[in-house]
Coordinates of N, CA, C and O in Angstrom, one line a residue:
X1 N 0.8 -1.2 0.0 CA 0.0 0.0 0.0 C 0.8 1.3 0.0 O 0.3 2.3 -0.4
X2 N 2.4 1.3 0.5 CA 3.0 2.3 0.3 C 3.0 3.3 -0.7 O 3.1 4.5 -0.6
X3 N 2.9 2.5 -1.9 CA 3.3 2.7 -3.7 C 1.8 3.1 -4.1 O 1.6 3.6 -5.2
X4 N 1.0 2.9 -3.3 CA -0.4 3.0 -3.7 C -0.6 4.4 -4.3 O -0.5 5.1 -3.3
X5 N -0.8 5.2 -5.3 CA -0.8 6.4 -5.7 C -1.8 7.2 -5.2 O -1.5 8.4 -5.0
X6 N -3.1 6.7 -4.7 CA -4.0 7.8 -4.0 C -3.8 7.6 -2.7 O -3.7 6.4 -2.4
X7 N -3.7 8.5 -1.7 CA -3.2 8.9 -0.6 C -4.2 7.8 0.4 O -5.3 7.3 0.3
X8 N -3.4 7.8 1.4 CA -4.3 6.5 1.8 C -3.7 6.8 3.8 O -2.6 7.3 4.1
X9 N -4.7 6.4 4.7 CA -3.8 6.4 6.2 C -5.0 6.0 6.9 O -6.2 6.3 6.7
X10 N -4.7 5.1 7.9 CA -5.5 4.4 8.7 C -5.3 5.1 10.2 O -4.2 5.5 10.5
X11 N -6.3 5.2 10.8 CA -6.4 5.6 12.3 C -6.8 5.0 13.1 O -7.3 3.9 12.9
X12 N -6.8 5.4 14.5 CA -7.4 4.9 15.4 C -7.9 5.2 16.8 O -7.2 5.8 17.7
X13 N -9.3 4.9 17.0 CA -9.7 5.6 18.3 C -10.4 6.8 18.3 O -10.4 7.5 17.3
X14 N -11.2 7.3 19.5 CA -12.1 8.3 18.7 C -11.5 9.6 19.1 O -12.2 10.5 19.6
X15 N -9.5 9.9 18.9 CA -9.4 10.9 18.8 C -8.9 11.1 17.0 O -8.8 12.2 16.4
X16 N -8.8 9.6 16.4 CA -8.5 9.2 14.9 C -7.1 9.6 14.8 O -6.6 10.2 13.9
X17 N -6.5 9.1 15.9 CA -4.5 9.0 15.6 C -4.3 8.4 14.8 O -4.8 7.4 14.5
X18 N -2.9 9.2 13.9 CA -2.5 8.3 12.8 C -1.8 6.8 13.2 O -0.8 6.7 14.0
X19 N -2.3 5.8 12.6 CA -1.4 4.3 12.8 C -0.5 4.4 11.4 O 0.7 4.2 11.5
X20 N -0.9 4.5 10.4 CA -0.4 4.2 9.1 C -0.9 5.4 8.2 O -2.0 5.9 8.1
X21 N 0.0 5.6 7.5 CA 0.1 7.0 6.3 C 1.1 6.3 5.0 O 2.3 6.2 5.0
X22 N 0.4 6.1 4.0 CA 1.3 6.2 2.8 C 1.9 7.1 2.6 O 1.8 8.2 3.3
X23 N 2.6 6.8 1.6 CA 3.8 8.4 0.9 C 2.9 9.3 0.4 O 2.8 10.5 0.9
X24 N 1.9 8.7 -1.0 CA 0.9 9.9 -1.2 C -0.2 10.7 -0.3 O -0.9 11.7 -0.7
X25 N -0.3 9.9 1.0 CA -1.0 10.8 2.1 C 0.2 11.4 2.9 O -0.5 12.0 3.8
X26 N 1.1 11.6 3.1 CA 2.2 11.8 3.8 C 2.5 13.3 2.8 O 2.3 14.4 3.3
X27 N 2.9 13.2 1.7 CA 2.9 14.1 0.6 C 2.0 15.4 0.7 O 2.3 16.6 0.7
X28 N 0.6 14.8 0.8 CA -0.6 16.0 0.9 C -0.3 16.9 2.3 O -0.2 18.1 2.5
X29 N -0.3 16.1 3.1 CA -0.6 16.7 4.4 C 0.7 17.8 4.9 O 0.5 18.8 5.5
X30 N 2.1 17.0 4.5 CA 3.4 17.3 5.0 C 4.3 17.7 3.6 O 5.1 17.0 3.0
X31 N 3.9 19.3 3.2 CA 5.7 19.7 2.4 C 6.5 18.9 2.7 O 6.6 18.1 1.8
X32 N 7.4 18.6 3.8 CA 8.8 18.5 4.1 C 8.5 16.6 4.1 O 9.2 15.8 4.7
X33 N 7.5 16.2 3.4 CA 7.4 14.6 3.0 C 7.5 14.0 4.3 O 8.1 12.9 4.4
X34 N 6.9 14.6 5.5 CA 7.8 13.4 6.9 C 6.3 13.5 7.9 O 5.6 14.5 8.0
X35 N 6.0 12.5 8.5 CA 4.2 12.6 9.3 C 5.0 11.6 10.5 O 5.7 10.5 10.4
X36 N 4.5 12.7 11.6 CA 4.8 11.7 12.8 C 3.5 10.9 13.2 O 2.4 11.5 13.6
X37 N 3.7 9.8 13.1 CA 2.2 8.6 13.8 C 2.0 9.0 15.3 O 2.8 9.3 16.1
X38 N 0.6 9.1 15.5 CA 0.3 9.1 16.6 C -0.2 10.3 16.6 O -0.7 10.6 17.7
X39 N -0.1 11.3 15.3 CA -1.5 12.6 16.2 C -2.5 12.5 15.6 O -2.6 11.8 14.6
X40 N -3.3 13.2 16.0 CA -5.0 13.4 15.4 C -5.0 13.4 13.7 O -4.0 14.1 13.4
X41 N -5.4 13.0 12.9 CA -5.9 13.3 11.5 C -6.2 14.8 11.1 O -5.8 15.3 10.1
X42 N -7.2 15.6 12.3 CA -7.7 16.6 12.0 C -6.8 17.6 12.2 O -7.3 18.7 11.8
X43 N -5.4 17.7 12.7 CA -5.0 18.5 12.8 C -3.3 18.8 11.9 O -2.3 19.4 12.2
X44 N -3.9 17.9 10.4 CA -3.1 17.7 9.4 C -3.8 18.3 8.7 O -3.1 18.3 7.7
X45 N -4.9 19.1 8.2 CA -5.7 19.2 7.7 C -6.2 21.0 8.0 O -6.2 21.3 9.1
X46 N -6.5 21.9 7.1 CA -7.2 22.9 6.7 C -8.2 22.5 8.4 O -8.4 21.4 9.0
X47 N -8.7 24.1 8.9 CA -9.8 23.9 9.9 C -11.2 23.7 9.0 O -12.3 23.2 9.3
X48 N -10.9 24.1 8.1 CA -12.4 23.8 7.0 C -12.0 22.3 6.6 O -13.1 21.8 6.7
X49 N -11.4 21.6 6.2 CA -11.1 20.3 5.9 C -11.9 19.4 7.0 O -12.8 18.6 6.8
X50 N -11.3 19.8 8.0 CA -11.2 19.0 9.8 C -12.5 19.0 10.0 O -13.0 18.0 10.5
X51 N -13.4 20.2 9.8 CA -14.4 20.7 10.2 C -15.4 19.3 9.4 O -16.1 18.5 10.0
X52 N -15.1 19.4 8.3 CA -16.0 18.0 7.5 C -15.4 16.3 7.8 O -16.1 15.3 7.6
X53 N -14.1 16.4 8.2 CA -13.4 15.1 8.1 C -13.6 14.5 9.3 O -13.8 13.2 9.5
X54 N -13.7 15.5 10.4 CA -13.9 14.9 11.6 C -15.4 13.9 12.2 O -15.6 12.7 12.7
X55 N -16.2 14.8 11.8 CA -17.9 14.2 11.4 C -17.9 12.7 11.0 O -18.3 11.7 11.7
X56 N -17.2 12.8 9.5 CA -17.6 11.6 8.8 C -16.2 10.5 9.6 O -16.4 9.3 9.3
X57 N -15.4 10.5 10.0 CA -14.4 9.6 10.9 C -15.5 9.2 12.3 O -15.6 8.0 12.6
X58 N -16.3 10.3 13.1 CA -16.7 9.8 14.2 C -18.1 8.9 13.8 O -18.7 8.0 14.4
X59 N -18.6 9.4 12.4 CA -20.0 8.6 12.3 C -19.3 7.4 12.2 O -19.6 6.5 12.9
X60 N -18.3 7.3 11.3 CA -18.2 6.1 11.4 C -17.2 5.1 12.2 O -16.7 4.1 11.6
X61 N -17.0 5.3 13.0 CA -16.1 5.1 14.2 C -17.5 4.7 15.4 O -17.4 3.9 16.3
X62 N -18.4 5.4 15.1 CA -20.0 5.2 16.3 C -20.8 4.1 15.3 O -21.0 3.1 15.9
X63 N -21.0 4.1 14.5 CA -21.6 3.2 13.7 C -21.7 2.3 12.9 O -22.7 1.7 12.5
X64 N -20.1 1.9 12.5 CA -19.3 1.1 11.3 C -20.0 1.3 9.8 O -20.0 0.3 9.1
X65 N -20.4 2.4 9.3 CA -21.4 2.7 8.3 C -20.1 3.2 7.3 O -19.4 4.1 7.8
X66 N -19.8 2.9 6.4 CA -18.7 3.2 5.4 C -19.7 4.5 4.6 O -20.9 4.5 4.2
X67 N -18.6 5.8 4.4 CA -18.7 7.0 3.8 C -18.2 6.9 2.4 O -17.0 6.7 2.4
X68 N -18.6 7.0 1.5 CA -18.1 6.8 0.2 C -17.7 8.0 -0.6 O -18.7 8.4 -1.3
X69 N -16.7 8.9 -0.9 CA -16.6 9.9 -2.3 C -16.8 11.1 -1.6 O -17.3 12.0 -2.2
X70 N -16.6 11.4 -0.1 CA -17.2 12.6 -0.1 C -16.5 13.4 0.1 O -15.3 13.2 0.3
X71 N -17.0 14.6 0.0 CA -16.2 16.0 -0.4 C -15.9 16.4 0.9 O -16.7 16.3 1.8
X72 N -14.7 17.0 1.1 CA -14.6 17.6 2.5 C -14.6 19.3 2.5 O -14.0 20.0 3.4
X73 N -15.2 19.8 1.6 CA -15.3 21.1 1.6 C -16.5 21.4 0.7 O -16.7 20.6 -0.1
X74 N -17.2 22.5 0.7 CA -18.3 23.1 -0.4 C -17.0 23.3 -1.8 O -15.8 23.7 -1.7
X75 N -17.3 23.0 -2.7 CA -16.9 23.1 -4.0 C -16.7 24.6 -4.8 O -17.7 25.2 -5.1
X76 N -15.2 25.1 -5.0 CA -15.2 26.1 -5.2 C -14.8 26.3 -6.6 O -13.7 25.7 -6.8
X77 N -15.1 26.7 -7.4 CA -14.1 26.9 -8.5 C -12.9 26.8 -8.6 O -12.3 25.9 -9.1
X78 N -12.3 27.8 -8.2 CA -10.9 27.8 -7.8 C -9.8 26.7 -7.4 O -8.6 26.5 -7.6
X79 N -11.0 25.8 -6.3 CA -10.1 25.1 -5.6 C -10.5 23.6 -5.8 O -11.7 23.1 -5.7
X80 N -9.7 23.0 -6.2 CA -10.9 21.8 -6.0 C -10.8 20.8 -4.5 O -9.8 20.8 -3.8
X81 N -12.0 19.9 -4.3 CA -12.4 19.7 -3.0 C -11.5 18.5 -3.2 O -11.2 17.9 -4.2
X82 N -11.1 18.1 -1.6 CA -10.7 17.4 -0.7 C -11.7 16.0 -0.9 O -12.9 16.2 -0.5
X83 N -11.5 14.7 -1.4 CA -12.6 13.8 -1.5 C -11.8 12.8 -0.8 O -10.6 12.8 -0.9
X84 N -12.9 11.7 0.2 CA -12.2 10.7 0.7 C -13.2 9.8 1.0 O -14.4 9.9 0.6
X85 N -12.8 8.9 1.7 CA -13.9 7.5 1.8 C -13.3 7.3 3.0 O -12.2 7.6 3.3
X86 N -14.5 6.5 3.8 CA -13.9 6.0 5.0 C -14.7 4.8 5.3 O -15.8 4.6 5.0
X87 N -13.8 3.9 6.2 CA -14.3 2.4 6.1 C -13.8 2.3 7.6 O -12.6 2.5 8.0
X88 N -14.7 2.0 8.5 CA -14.7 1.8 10.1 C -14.2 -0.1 9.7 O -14.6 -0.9 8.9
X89 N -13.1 0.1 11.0 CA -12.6 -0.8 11.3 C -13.1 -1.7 12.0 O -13.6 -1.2 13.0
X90 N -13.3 -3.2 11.9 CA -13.8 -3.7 12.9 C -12.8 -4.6 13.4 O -11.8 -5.0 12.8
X91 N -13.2 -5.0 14.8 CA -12.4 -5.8 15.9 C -12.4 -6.8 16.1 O -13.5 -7.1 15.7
X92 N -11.7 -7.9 16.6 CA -11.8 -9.2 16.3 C -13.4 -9.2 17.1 O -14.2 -10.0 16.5
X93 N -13.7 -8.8 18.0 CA -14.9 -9.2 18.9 C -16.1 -8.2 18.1 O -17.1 -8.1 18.8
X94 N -16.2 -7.7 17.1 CA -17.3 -7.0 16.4 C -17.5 -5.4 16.8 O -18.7 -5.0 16.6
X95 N -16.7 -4.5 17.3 CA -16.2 -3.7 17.6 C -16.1 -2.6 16.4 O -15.9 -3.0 15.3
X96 N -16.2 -1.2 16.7 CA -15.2 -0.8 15.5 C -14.0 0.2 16.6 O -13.0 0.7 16.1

């Protein structure tokens, strides 16, 4: 998954600490190419980014309900939006 070209990182817990970050999620978040494991997701992230990213990580972190394509910002011309998917993890005991 390293080499995987769309940016990709797994979390954990309902503060959503980084466990795992590819290169191309490592890339987006960090100029200087370098992500220390272990902080929040949202605070890699635009406050308008976080503000959307955070939501769809706790729904589905409370409900195991997979988010599909979604935009993490209102769509601007200028800019284009932040899209991601998220897939709650589940636990050996049925957990997420």
């Amino acid at each position: 998954m390293e080499n995987v070209p769309a940016a990709f990182a797994v979390t954990s817990g309902t503060s959503h600490n980084i466990v795992y970050a590819n290169a191309a999620f490592t890339n987006l978040v960090s100029p200087d190419g370098t992500l220390r494991l272990g902080v929040p997701i949202g605070g890699l992230f635009s406050e308008r980014d976080a503000r959307t990213l955070i939501p769809l990580l706790d729904h589905a972190y409370r409900t195991g309900v997979v988010s599909r394509n979604r935009s993490l910002h209102p769509v601007d011309e200028h800019v284009h939006p932040l899209r991601c998917t998220v897939w709650p993890g589940v636990s050996s005991i049925g957990g997420t």
